[in-house]
């Protein structure tokens, strides 16, 4: 389908430390002690807010993009997140997708702008996931609260926000393990099988992710999580990323080559961004075959 098999060669990558344990982060755990500021993000007729916190304050690290296996860049607003919101908004306007009443999962959420957009568009369930619990506590949750109307804001505990009917929850952990916590994924410890389950609302109708495929070493665990989490047969994935991440080997071509070889999902290009200021960026839509 893509003719990208030549990109499947192995690359040497430094072994990563063991991932932190998976856990749910509650809005009540948000600490007001850090300096959290807000800036507008202009998306045409839509304006969202992006929070800003110091990497040094949160992690004790210099203002680095990421430290593999320790801090995965969640405090920075990456270009792909904005690209994804714009693409989603256009698809909603064109009638290609609706979030109303849907179960939505954002992987590698950081600021959570795509998930926030889903919330504003009427999703029934929005679950945010990031590698680092600190990112959720100090950035994602405050950013969600800053962007959505009070009636849509996440409850302090894990209970559903009954006033709006929306469930907004936050989960931290590695993609190889987080399936054990995600409420819409059925997990059986005895046979170690994971699948979206048999009920009409099992699995996630829409999975969103931006700038998550920069590291080739994480492709298999990310794709495995997608297949465990997606609702069948009509679930979709929206992926925003650079065509190639120089120096780390990942990108849409490497990831889509893996998807093609697996033969369980179709992919369609939704948008291409060639603004001349950075590497070519793309938004893809994956669907179950």
Coordinates of N, CA and C in Angstrom, one line a residue, residues 1-8 253-254 256-261 284:
X1 N 0.8 -1.2 0.0 CA 0.0 0.0 0.0 C 0.9 1.3 0.0
X2 N 2.0 1.3 0.9 CA 2.8 2.5 0.9 C 4.1 2.3 0.2
X3 N 4.6 1.1 0.0 CA 5.8 0.9 -0.6 C 7.0 1.4 0.1
X4 N 7.0 1.2 1.5 CA 8.0 1.9 2.3 C 8.9 0.8 3.1
X5 N 8.9 -0.4 2.6 CA 9.6 -1.5 3.3 C 11.1 -1.2 3.4
X6 N 11.6 -0.4 2.6 CA 13.1 -0.2 2.6 C 13.5 0.6 3.9
X7 N 12.5 1.1 4.6 CA 12.8 1.9 5.8 C 12.8 1.0 7.1
X8 N 12.6 -0.3 6.9 CA 12.5 -1.2 8.0 C 13.8 -1.7 8.6
X253 N 7.0 7.8 7.9 CA 7.3 6.8 6.9 C 7.7 5.5 7.6
X254 N 8.5 5.6 8.7 CA 8.9 4.4 9.4 C 7.6 3.7 10.1
X256 N 4.4 4.1 9.4 CA 3.4 3.6 8.4 C 3.9 2.4 7.7
X257 N 5.2 2.2 7.6 CA 5.7 1.0 7.0 C 5.4 -0.2 7.9
X258 N 5.5 0.0 9.2 CA 5.1 -1.0 10.2 C 3.6 -1.3 10.1
X259 N 2.8 -0.3 10.0 CA 1.3 -0.5 9.9 C 1.0 -1.3 8.7
X260 N 1.7 -0.9 7.5 CA 1.4 -1.6 6.3 C 1.8 -3.1 6.4
X261 N 2.9 -3.4 7.0 CA 3.4 -4.8 7.2 C 2.4 -5.6 8.1
X284 N -2.3 11.9 9.6 CA -2.8 10.7 9.0 C -4.0 10.1 9.8

